PDB file of N, CA and C in Angstrom:
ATOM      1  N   UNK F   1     -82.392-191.248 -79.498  1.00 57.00           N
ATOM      2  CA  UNK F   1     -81.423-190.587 -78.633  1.00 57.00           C
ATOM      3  C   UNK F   1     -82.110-189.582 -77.713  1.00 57.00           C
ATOM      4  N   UNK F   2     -83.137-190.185 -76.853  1.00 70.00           N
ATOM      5  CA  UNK F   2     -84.060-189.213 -76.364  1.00 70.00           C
ATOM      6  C   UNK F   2     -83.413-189.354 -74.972  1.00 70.00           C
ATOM      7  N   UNK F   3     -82.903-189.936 -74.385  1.00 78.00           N
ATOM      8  CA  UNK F   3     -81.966-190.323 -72.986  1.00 78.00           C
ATOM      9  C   UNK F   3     -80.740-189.902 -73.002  1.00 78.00           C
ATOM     10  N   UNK F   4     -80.472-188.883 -72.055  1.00 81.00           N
ATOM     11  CA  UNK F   4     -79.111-189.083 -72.105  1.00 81.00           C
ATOM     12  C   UNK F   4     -78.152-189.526 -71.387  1.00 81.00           C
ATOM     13  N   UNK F   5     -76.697-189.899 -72.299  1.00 88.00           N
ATOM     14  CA  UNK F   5     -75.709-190.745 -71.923  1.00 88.00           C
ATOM     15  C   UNK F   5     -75.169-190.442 -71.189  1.00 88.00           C
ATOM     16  N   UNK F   6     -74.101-191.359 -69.890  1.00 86.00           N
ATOM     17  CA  UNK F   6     -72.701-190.645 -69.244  1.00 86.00           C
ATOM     18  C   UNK F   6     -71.698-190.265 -70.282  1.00 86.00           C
ATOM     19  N   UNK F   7     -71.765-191.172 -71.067  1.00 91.00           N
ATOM     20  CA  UNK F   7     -70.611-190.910 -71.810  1.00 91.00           C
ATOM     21  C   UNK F   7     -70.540-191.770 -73.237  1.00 91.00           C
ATOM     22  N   UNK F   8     -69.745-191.291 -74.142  1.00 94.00           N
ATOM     23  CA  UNK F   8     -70.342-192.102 -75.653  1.00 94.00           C
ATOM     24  C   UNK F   8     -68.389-192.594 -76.069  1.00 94.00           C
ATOM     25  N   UNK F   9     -68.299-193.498 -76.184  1.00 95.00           N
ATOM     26  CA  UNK F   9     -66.990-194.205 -76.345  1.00 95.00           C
ATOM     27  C   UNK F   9     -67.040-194.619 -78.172  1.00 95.00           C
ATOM     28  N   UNK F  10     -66.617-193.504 -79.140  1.00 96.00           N
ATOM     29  CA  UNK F  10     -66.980-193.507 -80.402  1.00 96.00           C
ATOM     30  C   UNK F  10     -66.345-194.307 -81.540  1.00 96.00           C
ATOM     31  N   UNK F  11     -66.003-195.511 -81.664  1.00 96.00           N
ATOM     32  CA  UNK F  11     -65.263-195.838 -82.817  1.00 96.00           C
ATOM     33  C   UNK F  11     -65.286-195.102 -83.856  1.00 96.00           C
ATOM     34  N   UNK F  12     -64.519-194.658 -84.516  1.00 95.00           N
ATOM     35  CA  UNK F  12     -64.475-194.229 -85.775  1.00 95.00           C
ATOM     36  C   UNK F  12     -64.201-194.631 -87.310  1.00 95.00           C
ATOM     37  N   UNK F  13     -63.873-195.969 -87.272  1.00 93.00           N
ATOM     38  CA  UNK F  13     -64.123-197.113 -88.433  1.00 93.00           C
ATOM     39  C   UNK F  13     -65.294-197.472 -87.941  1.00 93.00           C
ATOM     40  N   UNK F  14     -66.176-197.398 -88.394  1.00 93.00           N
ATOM     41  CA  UNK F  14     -67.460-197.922 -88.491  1.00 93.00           C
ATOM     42  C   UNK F  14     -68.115-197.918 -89.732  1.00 93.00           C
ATOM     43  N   UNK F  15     -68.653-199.152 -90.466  1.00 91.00           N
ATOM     44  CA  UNK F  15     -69.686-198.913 -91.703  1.00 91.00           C
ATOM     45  C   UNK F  15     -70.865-197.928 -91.757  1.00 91.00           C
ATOM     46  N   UNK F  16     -71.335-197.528 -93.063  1.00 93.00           N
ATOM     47  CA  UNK F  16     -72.186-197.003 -92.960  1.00 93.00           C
ATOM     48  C   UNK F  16     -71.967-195.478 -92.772  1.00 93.00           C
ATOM     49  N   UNK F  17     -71.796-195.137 -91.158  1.00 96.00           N
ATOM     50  CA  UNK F  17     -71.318-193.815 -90.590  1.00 96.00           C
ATOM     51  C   UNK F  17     -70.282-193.781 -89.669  1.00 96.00           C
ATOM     52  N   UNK F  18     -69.281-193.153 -90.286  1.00 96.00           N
ATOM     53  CA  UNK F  18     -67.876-192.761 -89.403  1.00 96.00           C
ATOM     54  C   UNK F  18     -68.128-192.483 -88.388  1.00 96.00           C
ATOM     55  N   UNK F  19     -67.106-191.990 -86.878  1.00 97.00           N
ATOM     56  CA  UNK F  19     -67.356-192.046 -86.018  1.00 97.00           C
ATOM     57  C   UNK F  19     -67.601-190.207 -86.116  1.00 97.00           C
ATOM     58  N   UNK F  20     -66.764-189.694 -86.785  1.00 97.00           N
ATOM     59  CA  UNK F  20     -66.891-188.153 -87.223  1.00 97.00           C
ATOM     60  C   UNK F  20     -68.248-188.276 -87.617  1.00 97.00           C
ATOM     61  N   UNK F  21     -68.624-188.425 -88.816  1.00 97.00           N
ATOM     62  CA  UNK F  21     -70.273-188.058 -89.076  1.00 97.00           C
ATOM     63  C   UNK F  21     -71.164-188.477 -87.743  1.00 97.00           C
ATOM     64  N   UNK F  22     -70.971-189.656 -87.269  1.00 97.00           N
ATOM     65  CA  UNK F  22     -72.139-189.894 -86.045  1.00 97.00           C
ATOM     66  C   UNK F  22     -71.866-188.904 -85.145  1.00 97.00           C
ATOM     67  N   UNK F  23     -70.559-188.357 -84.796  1.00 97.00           N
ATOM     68  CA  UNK F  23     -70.433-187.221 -83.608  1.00 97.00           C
ATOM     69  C   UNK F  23     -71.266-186.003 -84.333  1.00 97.00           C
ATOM     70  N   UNK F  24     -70.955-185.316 -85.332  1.00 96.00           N
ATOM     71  CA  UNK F  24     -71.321-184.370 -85.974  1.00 96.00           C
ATOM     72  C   UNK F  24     -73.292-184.249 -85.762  1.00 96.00           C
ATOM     73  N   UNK F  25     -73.655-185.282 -86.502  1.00 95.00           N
ATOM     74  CA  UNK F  25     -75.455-185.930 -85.895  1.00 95.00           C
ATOM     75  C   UNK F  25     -75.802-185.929 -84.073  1.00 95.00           C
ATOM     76  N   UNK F  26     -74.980-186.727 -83.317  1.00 94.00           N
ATOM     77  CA  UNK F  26     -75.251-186.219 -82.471  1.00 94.00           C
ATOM     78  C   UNK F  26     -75.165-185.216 -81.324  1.00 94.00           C
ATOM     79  N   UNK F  27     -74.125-184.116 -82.262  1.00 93.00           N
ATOM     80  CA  UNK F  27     -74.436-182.706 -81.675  1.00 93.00           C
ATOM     81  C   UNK F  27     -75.003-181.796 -82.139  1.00 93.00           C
ATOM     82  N   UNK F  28     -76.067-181.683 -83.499  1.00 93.00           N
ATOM     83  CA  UNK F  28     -76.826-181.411 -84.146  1.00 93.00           C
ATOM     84  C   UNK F  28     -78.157-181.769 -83.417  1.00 93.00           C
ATOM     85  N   UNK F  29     -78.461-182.972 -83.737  1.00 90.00           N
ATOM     86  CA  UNK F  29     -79.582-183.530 -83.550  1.00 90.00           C
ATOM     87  C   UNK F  29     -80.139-183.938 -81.816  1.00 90.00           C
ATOM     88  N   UNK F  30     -79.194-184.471 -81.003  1.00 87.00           N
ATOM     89  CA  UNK F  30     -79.483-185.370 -80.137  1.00 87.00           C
ATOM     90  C   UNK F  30     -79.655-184.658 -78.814  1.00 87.00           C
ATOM     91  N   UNK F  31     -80.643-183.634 -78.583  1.00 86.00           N
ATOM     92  CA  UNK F  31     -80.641-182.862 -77.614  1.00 86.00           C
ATOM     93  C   UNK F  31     -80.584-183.214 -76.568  1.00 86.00           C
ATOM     94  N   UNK F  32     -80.567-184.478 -75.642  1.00 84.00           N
ATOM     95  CA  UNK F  32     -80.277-184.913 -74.905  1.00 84.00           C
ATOM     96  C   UNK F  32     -78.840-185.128 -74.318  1.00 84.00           C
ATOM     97  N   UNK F  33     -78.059-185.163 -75.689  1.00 84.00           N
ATOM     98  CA  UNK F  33     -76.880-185.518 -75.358  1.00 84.00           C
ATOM     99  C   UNK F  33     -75.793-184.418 -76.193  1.00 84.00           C
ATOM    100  N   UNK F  34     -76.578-183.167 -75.940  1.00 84.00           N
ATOM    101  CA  UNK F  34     -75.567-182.290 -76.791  1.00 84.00           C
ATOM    102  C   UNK F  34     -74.270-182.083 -75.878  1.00 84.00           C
ATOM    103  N   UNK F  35     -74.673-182.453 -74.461  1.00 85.00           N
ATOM    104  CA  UNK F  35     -73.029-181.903 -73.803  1.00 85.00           C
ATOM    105  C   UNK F  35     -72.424-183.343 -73.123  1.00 85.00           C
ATOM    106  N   UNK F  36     -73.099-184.445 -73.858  1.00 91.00           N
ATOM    107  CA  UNK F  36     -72.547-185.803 -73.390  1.00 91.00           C
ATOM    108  C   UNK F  36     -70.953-185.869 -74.028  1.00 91.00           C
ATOM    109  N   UNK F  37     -69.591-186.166 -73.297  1.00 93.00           N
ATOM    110  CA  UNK F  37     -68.409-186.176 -73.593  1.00 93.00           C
ATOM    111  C   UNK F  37     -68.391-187.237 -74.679  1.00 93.00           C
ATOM    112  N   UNK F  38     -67.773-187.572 -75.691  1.00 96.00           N
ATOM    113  CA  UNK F  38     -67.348-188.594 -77.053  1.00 96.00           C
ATOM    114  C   UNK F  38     -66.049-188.498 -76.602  1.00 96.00           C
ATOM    115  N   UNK F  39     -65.934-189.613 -76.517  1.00 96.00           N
ATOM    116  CA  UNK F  39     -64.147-190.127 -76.982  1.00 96.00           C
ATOM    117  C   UNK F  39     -63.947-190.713 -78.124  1.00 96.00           C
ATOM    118  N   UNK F  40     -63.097-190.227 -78.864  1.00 96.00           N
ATOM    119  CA  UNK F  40     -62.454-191.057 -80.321  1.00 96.00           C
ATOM    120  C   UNK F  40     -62.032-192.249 -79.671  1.00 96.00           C
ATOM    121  N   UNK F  41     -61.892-193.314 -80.625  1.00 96.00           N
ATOM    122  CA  UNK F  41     -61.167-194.927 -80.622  1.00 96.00           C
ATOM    123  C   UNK F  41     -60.948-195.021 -81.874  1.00 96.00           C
ATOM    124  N   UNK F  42     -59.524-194.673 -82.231  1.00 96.00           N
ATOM    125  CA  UNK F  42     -59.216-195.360 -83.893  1.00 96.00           C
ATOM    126  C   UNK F  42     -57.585-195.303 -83.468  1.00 96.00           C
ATOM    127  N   UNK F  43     -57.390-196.320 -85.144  1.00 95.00           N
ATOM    128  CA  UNK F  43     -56.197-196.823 -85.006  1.00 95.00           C
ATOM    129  C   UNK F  43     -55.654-195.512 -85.409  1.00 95.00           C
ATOM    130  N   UNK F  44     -56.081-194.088 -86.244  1.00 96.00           N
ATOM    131  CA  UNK F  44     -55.162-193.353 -87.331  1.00 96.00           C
ATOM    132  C   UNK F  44     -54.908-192.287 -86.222  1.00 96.00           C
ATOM    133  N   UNK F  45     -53.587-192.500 -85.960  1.00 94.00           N
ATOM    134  CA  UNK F  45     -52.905-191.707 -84.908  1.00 94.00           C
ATOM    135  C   UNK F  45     -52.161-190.323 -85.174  1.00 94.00           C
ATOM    136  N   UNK F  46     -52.573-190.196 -86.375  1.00 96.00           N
ATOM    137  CA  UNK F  46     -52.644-188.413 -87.635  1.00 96.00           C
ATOM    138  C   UNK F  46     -52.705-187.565 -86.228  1.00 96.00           C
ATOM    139  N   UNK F  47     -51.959-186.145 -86.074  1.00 97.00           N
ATOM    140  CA  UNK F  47     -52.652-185.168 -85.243  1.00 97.00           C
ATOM    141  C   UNK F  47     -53.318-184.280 -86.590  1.00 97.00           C
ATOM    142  N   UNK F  48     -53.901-184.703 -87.623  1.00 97.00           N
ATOM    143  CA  UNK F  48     -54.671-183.907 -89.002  1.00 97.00           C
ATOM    144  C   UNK F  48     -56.174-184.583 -88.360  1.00 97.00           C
ATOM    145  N   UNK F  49     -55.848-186.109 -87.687  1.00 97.00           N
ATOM    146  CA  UNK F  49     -56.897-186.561 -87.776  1.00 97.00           C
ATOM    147  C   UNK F  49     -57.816-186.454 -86.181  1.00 97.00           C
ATOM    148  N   UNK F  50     -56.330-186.729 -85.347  1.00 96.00           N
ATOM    149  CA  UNK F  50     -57.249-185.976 -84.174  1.00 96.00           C
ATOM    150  C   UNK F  50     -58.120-184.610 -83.998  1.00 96.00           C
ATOM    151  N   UNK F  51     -57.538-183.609 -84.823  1.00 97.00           N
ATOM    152  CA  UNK F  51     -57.799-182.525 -84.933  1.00 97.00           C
ATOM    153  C   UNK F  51     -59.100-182.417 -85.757  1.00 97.00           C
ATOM    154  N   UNK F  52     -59.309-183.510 -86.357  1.00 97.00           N
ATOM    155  CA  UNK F  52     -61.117-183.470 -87.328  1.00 97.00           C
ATOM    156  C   UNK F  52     -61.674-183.980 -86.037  1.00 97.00           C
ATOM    157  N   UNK F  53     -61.210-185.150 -85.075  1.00 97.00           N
ATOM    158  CA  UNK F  53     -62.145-185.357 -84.191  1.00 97.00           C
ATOM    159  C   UNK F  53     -62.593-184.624 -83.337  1.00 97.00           C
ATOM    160  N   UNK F  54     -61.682-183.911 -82.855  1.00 96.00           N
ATOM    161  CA  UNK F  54     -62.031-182.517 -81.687  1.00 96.00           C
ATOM    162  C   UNK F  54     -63.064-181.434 -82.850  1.00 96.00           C
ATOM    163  N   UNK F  55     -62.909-181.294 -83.741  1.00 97.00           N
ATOM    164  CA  UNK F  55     -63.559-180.107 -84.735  1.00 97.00           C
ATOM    165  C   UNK F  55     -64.812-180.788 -84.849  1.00 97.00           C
ATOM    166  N   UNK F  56     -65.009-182.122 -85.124  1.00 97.00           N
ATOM    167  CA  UNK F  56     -66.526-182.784 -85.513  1.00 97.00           C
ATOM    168  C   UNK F  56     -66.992-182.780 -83.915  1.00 97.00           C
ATOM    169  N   UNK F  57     -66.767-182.342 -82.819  1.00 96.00           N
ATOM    170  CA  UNK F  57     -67.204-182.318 -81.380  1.00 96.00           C
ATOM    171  C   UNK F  57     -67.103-183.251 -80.605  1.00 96.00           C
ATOM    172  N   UNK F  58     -65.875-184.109 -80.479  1.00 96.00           N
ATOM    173  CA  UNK F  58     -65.895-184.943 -79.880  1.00 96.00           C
ATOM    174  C   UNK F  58     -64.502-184.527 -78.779  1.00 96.00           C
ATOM    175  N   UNK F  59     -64.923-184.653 -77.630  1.00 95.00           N
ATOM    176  CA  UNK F  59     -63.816-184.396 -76.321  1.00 95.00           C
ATOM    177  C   UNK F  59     -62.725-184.935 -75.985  1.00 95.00           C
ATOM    178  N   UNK F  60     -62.422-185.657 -76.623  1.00 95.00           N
ATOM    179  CA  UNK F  60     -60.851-186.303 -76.345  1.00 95.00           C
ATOM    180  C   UNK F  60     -60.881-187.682 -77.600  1.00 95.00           C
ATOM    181  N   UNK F  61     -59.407-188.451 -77.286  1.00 92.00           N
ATOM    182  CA  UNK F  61     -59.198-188.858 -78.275  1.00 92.00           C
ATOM    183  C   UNK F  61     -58.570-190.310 -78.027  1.00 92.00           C
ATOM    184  N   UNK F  62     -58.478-191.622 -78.615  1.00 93.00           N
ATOM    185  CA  UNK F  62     -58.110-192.676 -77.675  1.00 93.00           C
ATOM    186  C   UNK F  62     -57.350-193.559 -79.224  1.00 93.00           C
ATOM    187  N   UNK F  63     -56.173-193.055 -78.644  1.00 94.00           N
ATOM    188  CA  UNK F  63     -55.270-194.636 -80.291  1.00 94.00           C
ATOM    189  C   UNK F  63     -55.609-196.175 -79.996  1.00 94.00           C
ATOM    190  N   UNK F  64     -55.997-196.893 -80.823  1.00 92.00           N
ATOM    191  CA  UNK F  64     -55.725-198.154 -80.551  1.00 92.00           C
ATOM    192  C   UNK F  64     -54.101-198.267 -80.943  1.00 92.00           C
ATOM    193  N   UNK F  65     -53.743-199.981 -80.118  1.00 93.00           N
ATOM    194  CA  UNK F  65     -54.271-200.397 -79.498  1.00 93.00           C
ATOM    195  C   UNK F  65     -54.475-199.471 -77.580  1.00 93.00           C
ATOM    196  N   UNK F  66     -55.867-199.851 -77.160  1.00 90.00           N
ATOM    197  CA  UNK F  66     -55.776-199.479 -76.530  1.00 90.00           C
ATOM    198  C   UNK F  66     -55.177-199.346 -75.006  1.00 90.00           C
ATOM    199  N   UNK F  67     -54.655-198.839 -74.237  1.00 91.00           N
ATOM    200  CA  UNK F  67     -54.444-199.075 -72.997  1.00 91.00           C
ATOM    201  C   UNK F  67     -55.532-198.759 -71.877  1.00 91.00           C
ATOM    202  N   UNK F  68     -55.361-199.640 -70.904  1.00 91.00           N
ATOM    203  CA  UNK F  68     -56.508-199.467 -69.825  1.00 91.00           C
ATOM    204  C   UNK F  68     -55.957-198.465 -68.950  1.00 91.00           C
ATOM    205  N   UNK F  69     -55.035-198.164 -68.516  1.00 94.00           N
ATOM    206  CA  UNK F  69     -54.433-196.805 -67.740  1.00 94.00           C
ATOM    207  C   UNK F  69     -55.339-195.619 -68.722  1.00 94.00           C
ATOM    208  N   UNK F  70     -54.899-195.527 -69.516  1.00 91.00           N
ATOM    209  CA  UNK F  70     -55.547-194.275 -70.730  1.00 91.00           C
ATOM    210  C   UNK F  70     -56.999-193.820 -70.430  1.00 91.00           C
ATOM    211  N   UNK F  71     -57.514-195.734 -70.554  1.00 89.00           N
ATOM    212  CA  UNK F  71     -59.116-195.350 -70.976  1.00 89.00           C
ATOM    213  C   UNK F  71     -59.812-194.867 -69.894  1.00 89.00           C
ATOM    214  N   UNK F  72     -59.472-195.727 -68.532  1.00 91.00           N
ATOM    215  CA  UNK F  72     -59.212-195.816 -67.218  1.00 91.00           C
ATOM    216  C   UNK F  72     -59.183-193.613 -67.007  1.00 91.00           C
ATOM    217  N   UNK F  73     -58.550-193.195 -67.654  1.00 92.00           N
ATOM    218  CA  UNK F  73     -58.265-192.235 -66.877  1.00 92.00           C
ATOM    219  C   UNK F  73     -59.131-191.024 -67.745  1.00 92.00           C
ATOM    220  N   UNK F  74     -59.528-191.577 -68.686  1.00 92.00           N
ATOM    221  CA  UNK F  74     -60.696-190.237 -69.740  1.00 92.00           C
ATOM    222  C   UNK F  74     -61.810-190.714 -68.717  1.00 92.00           C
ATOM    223  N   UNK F  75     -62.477-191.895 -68.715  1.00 90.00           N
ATOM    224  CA  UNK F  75     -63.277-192.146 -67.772  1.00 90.00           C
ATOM    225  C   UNK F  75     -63.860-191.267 -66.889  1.00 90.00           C
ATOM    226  N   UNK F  76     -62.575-191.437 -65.820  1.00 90.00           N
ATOM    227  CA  UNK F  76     -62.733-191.069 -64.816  1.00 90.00           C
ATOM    228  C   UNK F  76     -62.890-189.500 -64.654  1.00 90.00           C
ATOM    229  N   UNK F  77     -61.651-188.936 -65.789  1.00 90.00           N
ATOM    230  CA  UNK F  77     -61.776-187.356 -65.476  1.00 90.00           C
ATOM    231  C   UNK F  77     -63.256-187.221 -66.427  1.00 90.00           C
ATOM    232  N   UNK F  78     -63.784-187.646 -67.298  1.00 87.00           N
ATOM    233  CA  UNK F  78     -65.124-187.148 -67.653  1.00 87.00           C
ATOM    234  C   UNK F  78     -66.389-187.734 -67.122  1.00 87.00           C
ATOM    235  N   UNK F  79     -66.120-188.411 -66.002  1.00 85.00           N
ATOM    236  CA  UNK F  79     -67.504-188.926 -65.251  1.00 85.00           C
ATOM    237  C   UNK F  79     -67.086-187.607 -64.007  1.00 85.00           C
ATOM    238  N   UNK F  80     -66.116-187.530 -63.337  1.00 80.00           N
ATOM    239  CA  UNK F  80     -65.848-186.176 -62.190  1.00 80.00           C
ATOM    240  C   UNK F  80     -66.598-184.965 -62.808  1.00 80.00           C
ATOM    241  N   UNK F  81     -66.422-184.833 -63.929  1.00 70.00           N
ATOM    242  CA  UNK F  81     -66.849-183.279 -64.824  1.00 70.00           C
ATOM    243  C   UNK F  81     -68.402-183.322 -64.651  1.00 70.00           C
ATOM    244  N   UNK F  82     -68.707-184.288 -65.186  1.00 64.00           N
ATOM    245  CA  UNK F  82     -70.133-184.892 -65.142  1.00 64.00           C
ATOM    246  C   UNK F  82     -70.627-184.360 -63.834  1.00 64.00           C
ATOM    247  N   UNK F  83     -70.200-184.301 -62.948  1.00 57.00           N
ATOM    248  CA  UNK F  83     -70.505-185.282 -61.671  1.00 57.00           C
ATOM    249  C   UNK F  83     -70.786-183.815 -61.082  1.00 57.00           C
ATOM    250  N   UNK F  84     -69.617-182.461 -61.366  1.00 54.00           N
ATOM    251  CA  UNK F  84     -69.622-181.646 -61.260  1.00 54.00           C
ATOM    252  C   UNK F  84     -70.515-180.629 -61.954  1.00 54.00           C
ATOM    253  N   UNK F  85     -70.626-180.886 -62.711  1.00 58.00           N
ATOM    254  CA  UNK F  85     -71.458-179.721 -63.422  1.00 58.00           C
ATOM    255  C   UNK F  85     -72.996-180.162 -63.805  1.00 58.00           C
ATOM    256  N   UNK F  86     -73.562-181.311 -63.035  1.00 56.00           N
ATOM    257  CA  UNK F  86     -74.979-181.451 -62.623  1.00 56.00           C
ATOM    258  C   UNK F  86     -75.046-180.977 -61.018  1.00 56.00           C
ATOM    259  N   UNK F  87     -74.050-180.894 -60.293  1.00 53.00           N
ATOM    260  CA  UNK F  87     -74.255-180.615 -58.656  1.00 53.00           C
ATOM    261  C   UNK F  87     -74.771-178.352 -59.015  1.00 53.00           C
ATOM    262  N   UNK F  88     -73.535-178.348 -60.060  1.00 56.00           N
ATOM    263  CA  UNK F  88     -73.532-177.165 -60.141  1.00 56.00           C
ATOM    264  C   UNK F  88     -75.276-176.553 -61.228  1.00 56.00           C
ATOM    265  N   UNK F  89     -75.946-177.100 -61.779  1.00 61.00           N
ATOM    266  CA  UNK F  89     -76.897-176.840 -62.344  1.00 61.00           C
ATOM    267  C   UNK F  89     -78.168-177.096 -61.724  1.00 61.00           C
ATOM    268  N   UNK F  90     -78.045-177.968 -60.775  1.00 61.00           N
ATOM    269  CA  UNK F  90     -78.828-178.523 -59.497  1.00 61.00           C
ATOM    270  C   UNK F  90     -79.065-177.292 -59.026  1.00 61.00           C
ATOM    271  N   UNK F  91     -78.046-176.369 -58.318  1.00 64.00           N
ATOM    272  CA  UNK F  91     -77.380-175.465 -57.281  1.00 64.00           C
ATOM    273  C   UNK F  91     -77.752-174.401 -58.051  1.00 64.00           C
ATOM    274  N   UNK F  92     -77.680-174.263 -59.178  1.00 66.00           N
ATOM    275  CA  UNK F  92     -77.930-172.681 -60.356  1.00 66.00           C
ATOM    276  C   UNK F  92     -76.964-171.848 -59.707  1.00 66.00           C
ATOM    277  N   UNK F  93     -75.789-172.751 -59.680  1.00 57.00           N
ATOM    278  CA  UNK F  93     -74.311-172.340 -59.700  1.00 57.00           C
ATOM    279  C   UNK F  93     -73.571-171.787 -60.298  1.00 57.00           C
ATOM    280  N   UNK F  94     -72.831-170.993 -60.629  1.00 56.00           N
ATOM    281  CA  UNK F  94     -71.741-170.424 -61.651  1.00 56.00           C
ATOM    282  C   UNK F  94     -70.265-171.465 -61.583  1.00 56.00           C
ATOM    283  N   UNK F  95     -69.724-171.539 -62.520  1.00 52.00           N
ATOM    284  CA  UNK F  95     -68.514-172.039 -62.789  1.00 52.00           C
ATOM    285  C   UNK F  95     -67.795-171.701 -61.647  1.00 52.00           C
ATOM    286  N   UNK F  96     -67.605-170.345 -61.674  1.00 49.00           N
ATOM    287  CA  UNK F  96     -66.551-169.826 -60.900  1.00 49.00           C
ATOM    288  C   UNK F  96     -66.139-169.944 -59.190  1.00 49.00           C
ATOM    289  N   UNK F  97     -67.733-170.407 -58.616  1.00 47.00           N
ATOM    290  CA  UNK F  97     -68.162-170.978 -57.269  1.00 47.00           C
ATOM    291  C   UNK F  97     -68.001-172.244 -56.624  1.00 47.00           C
ATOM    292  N   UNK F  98     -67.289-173.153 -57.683  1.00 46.00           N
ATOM    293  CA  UNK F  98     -67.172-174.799 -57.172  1.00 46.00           C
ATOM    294  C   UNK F  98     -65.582-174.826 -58.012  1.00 46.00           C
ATOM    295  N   UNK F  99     -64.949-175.202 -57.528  1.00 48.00           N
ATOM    296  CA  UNK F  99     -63.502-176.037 -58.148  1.00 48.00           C
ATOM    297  C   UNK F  99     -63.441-176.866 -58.347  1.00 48.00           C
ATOM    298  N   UNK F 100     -63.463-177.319 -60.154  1.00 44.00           N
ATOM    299  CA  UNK F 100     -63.457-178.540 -60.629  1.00 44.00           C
ATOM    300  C   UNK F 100     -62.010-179.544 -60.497  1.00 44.00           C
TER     301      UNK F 100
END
């Protein structure tokens, strides 16, 4: 994880390692991608369980089944953010100087 991602689209049924433990590892570990956005993808539509996903560091949250309007639109608002806050680190910008 020496590259970093636009963006990490996280299942969270996964063998082995949940999508919680892999988020948790790669905001620990993956210095490349400590401020890369995670989206949840699971079926358990719990707000107990969204609420572990936002707490294990992951930025938003996606129920199956999924819709393409939805995914379509985390996308987009976290590739703009992206998009914004490398122009602004480029620039050795402050937040408060560009309107996201």
């Amino acid at each position: 994880m020496n590259e970093p991602w636009d963006m990490i689209i996280m299942d969270c049924q996964m063998p082995v390692m949940d999508g919680i433990e892999a988020t948790r590892e790669i905001r620990l570990k993956a210095a490349a991608n400590l401020d890369t956005p995670i989206i949840a993808v699971t079926a358990n539509a719990s707000e107990s369980y969204r609420l572990q996903c936002l707490e294990a560091g992951m930025d938003d949250y996606c129920t199956k089944p999924l819709r393409m309007e939805k995914l379509q639109r985390l996308v987009t608002h976290y590739a703009e953010h992206r998009v914004v806050t490398r122009v602004r680190e480029q620039r050795g910008l402050k937040d408060s100087l560009i309107d996201s």
